[in-house]
Each structure stands twice: as structure tokens, then as C-alpha cells.
Amino acid sequence: MRYRVLGPVHMAPRTPSAAKPRAVLATLLVQSNTVVSTHTLIDELWGAEPPRTATTTLQVYVSQLRKALLEDTGEAVVEAGAPQPLLTRSPGYLMRVAPEELDLTVFESLRAEGRAAYGRHDYEAASQALSRALGLWTGPALSGIPHGPSLGTSAIRLNELRAEVLEQRISADLRLGLHHELVGELMALAHEHPLRETLHCHLMVALYRSGRQFDALQVYHRARRSLVDELGVEPGPALSRLQERILACDLSLAWRGEPARRLVPVGASGDRPAGGSADGGRSAGPTVWLPPAVADYTGREDQLAFGKRLLAGNQPGPDKVLVVSGRAGVGKTALAVRLAHDAAERFPDGRLLVTLRDAGGRAVEPRTALATLLRRLRGPRATAAGPGTDSGAQPLPSSEAELAELLHARTEGRRMLIVLDDVVSEAQIRPVLSAVPDSTVILTSRHVLGALESVQHLTLDVLAPGEAEALLASCGGQRMREDPEAAAEIARLCGWLPLALRVAAAGLSARPHWTAAGLAQRLRDERTRLAALALGDLDVRSSLLTAYRDVDEETRHAFRILGPASLPDFALWSAAALLGTDRAGAERLTERLVQAHLLEARRRPGRLEPVRYGFHALLRSLALEVLAQESPQEGPAAVERLCRAFLILARYADAQLAPGRERLGYEVEPLAAVCPEEVVGSAPLRWFQEESAGLSEAVRQAHAAGLWSLCSALASAAAGYYEAGALWDEWASTHDLALDAARRSGDIHAEAVILRSLGDLAWQRHRTSLAIAQYRQAWQLFTRHGDRAAAGRCLSAEGDALLGTGRVTLAEQAYARALSVSRQNGDPRGSAKSLRGLALVAQREGRHEEALARLGECESAARSAGDRRWIEYARRTASELRAAVASGRSAAASSIPLEVRPGVWLFQPSWPLQRAA
């Protein structure tokens, strides 16, 4: 199925990652094969206050969707000339969707089929059709995107339809006699939807027919309490009447006959193998040397199932070695111990665990591991044995070869499970594995141990958010359970790492005067988070430091220097800039860190760089901590290299997006590791979209490091993208820092450039008074600095703000002054902008010939400046005006929406013309 809206919005082959393009897609899909107007889409995306660039931005989103719709994933080849399903149809867009391509259409078809079958009393067919309809859902309708008025209404309608289908399917199953099978499902549903009386009715019937009359009546009382407490109403007639019938033991409620189909319980077939001694009559008991299993073990169901399948194999051997790897604190040992305890019946001769590090965290020698295994295999009985008894009571040999030979003899033919915990390297473990070929072995390691042959690998990641919160609730006591919002934040701040979660929960339990919200507040500061995650001998920092110290100095250095990298992840060019090396050297070091689980490699299909890297939250805290402690002089230099790289790439991308756009000049030396042609290529918009978070972070880092000029230049280079994408918050936050940086450095010119950009932001946000004030401040600073051309452009910008509020006379005066200044200073780009303003005034006042003449002059000035955007803008605006005049709509030509700047519109101005100030 190509399109999905019954859950997270999805499109094959690739779903747009940004929320707003997905909202456009969802709106078009919900109204598929119907024209959706541009105004509807703009209202859905931005509500009552769209940005001036709304139409242009919407066109960008549509273009991205069209490109994604024709992408080839390699699974289904898109033939040349394949039809584009997303069409432009006045007054908006139309999405052509075949019935079988959209889950919503299939759902509605199956719903109708099920309802029809139910109506003719074919409950088997009804249940099947309705079950198939429900199987199409993957979550709440239209989830994962912001909802405007249209999508919000659609989501409510679709979720209600889902509940209706679910209730009818359950009703059909009850009529098929499946009451026993329905009890568990209905209990969960009644808990989730305490105010839906139909579900409570179904549950009461299922319980009554299962011989649980008392439980059925309890359901009624709980439902009544919820209705009274939440809504202040008594149960409806259907629920009340059902209670009376159950109290009266109404025989017509009972099920008569056999169920139409049955569920077969696991293990009910009676084909379990006969008992017997698995060890061939060995009288000695098994050797068990395991720590106790974690009592409140939570989650990891899939990983446990994988491990159990491996341990359940028939023949032990070299292919029966499981490597459980993952970062420090992820729960490798806990999983291995849980598997070992659960597998007691499979290994009647023994289950042992040996740790391959000493108390100081250093790797033990292979011979030490072999000797430890032999001692534990002896057990306490060997010391009391008499002459001629088990040779295990004799002193152990000293050489590694003899120890391995003896261990082989002790384990040969025996069904044993050996857990070798915290393996440091393949070399450490090879002698031990060679000595126990008949045993099943679980290895845990912070390293992948990829050089081992004939092994199965299981890599553990952090817990899913739901599992992490369940672990906190289990370990943290009542205070944690009473504040789920704080628990969710604690889980996120701990990076969902099991060790950190247990330490946080234990810390709360040990301090009765703390609250969950207070603990979350203590963990918010990244600089002190690791210190807060320590309690007794439970110390997250110590565990992470062990993994850090396991690698060589070159890799540790890379770990430290990458600490300031962008969040949430970064590209290889960013790593190269920080490390001060080329791409090949950066890739070698990052891959080493990935193998040591100190860094994550994250696949990002469809991006400019399909593999990006990122730190776990706590490892990033550690990286910044050890950077400050061990390389305090290198951190600022690395940050400067990263910011320079961002500036080089942002300028290159911005120059492609809008050639000739004004931006702050700053001389920056090229970096050998960063080639804009390779990194950005011909996709400047995609680069900005993918690196937007990192670019904003680079501005903050430059400001924090006191790199004032670099901070201002970075913000200026990003301003065009922020404006085109209507990213007001990012624009404001970066430019506030840039303005402070310019003032701290005393750079009047940089301050003027940033102020003019902030004026543009205020104008876009309809804060006209603030915009005018900032334009005037910028004009004064440019004048003081001697940049008369830039000062003239401030006058043009002020004219735009005045025109937008209907103060036409003042706007015309500002444009005229700007034109005079631009011509005096030989600034063709400034002349183009002021001529465009005078043309807009003439158009608005009905002086169409004058407006066309001004637009012709604007085009000539733009051609002199070599600015393609403004050339096309002047032509486009003149063409639209000529068409309106030629059609005899002269009056309409004065009131059509104004494209005041390329891609920036005045939407339906409501102001009257004001010829006076």
C-alpha cells in the first residue's frame, strides 16, 4: 500500500522528514481525487497568520512531494514518463490516488463490507472483514504531524470510525461464541476508554458467558463510577439494563453451542517429550555459578526471544556462541544472566558466569579465565574428596595450553552454558572458546567482536521510551508512578540507558524528600548530569569511563574532540572539520568509535550523506567533560574549525539559492576537509534543511566561544534560508546572539547588517513598528560606517513596511530617497529594489503605465547587478500587470496581491490607500 494515513503519515518510497510537507501530503490524501485549494493548505499549515512567503513555501513543499513521489527505491522501478499523481488544478492541487493505494480507501471499503455482512447475520464474514480493516491501522490517525482545522477534524472522525469498527467486530465475535478469547482484549480496551459504554457492555457479556458473573458486575460499577466522576451522569439504558439481566441470571444472555472457531493454547497438544535424565544418568548435581537474575527486568522481549531460540538448538558446537554487544550500561550482563536462569532445563550439567575484567577494570589474561572456569567447575565437593577421587581436587597446571586441555576434558560431552562477561577483545577469548567446543557460550562485550568466526551477534541499544518509563515506574516507587510526565523526562535525560535509569530510580527511592519532578530538574543541566547519576557503587560515569579507557589514545582524542559536534547527529564533513583531518581520516576514527560503542552510526536514507553520526546523550556529556579536563586548549580550536566549515558551506548554499543576496562579509580561510561542491553539490535547499539544527548550534557555539565575527557571519549566511522557510524562531534566536556579538566586538557594520535582517524578520511577523525602528537603526549605523549603498537599501525596506500598512505617501518617499542614494553610489541592486517599490506604489494607485515603466527600469538595474532572481521578478510582475490591464480589468489590476519581493507577498491588504502621512 503506497499511502498511509491510519497512523503515522507514510508514503512509499520515501516519506518527507519535515512536518509541514507531511501535513500537505496528509491533507491531499484525506481529500484524494478532489481539488484542495491553496488557501485551504495555507490555512492548514499556518492558521490565521500565514507568513508573507506562504505561497512560495507551499510551492516548495509541493515540489518536494512531487520529487519524492517519482523516486525509485530499487524495489519498484518507476518507468520513464510515469504520470505525476500530484497535479496543479485551479484553485489548488489534486492528488490522484487509486483505491488500492490508500489505506483509508481500503479501510472504508472493508468497513462497508463488514457492516453489510453483519446486517445479514453472517458474523464470521463480518468479523473477518472488520478485522482486516482494523489491521490497516498503525496508530492514531494522521499522527506525527501538526493538525490545522482540516486535519484535526479528519483525525477525530477517523479515530471515531476506528472505535465504531472495533466495537462491531467485537459484537460479531461475541455472536460467534468467542467470549473467552475476548476477555483480555476487552479489559484493556475498557481501561483505555473508560467512558465508552458499548465496550463495557461487551466486556460484561464476555465475562458473564465465561462464568464470571461477579467480575461482570464489577465492570458495571467501575464504569458507573467513571461516568459519574468524569461527566456527572448515570449509565445509559443499555448498560443499566444489562446489569439487571446479569443480576437476574438471565438465561438468554448465556452462550449456547460451540464457538465457531477456537484458539489453541500453547502446549495443549500433549506432545511434550518424555522425561528422562538428560545427562545419561549422571548422579552429580549441576554446577551453577550465576548471580541472581534482576527481579524487575523490563522490556527486551525480542532480544530475549532471539537468545532463547539460540539456546534451544539441538546440538551445541562452535556455531552456538552468542555475542551480546552494546555500549556501557545498556544491560548486556542482565540479559545474559536472565537467559542463563531461564535455560536451566536445557543445560542440566551446569551454568557458569566468569567476568573477564579484574576489580580495577583491566582485562584478565586468557589463562586466568581458564583457571577460574576450572575452579568453578570443581565446586566445593572437590576439596573434601578422598584419594582416588575427582582429579579436579589436584592443583591446577600453570601453562595456558595445559589449562585449556584440562577444561576441554572437564566439559567434553556435557551440556553446559558458559557466560563470559565483559570480554575485552577477540584475542582474550579465543583460547577459552577453543577449550569448550561442546558448550554453549554467551559473550558480553562493549565491542562488536566482529573477528570471531561462527558466532551469532545480538547488539543491544537503549530501551524504547515506553520500556524505559516502565522500568522507572518499577524501580522508582510510588512517587515515580504518580508523575508520569516527570518520569518520561527523566527517561529522556538518561538517554533511555538502563543503568542510568536504575541509578536515577534508586536515587529517588533512597531520598524520601525528593520528588520525580525535582529529580528531572537536577538532570537537566548537561554539565552536572553525570554527577547526579551516582549512588553508592552505582556510578554511570565510571561505567562509561571504562569504555572510554578501553580504546587507544588516538581514538580517545577523537572522542573528546567530537564532543562539540552538532545535535542530534552530524555528517562526516563535520567530523573532519572538528578533527582537523580529511574525510578518509575522519571516517577511520569515527568507525573506530562506532565499533567501541562510543559513537552511533545512524542510517539516513535519502539524505545528502546517508550515514550520519551521533552521541548518546550521556556519552556526549562525558566527551565534553573529558575534553575540558584532558584537552582544554583544543576545544576552542575545534569549535572554530567547525564554525568555519558551517560558514563556508552556508555561504555556498545561499549563493546557489539566491545569487546576489546580501550577506555579511567575513574573510574565512578555506578548509581542506570541506569541499562545498561535494558536500552541498546542486542541492542547497536540502543541505540547509538537513543541517539547520547544526547551523543554529554553530551560531550558539561561536557566541559562547567569543568568536564574535564568526558568530555574526554565520547568522547572516543563514538568514536567507530562515526567511524562505519561515523559520521565525531560528531566525530570531541566532540573530539575537549575532547582534550581541557585533556589539561586543564593536563592529558597527556587522551590527547594521544584523539589525536590517531583524527588521526583515519583524516585517515578516507583521510587527511593522519594530521593523521600521530596526531599519532606521541600521540606516544610521550604515551611514556612520560610510556604507551609503547599504543605507539606501534600508530605506527601500522601510518603504516595504510602510506600504504594507497602507501609508503609501511615506512609502513612495522612502523609495524615492532610496533610489537617489543608490544611483549616487553606483548600486544597481539597490536601484532595482527601490524602482520595484515605486512600481508597486504606482500599481496600487492605478498608474499602470508608470508601474510598467518602473518595472522595466528595475529589470535593467537587476541585469546590471547580475541578479537573476530580480530580473525574473521584474519580468514576472510586469507580465502579470500587462495581462490584467489587457483583459480590461484595470481596476482589478490595482488590487491584485502584491509580490513585494521575490517570493514574498502581501496577502489581500485590508488597508485603504492613505495619501497623507
Short mmCIF file of C-alpha atoms in Angstrom, two decimals, residues 195 197 223-236:
data_model
loop_
_atom_site.label_atom_id
_atom_site.label_comp_id
_atom_site.label_asym_id
_atom_site.label_seq_id
_atom_site.Cartn_x
_atom_site.Cartn_y
_atom_site.Cartn_z
CA LEU A 195 -16.35 6.33 29.09
CA GLU A 197 -20.38 2.25 27.44
CA ALA A 223 -17.99 2.11 34.52
CA ARG A 224 -20.67 3.88 36.57
CA ARG A 225 -18.04 5.44 38.84
CA SER A 226 -16.12 6.77 35.81
CA LEU A 227 -19.25 8.24 34.25
CA VAL A 228 -20.39 9.90 37.47
CA ASP A 229 -16.93 11.22 38.37
CA GLU A 230 -15.99 12.45 34.89
CA LEU A 231 -19.31 13.51 33.38
CA GLY A 232 -21.75 13.67 36.28
CA VAL A 233 -24.19 11.29 34.55
CA GLU A 234 -25.56 7.83 35.27
CA PRO A 235 -25.03 4.90 32.86
CA GLY A 236 -27.31 4.76 29.84
#
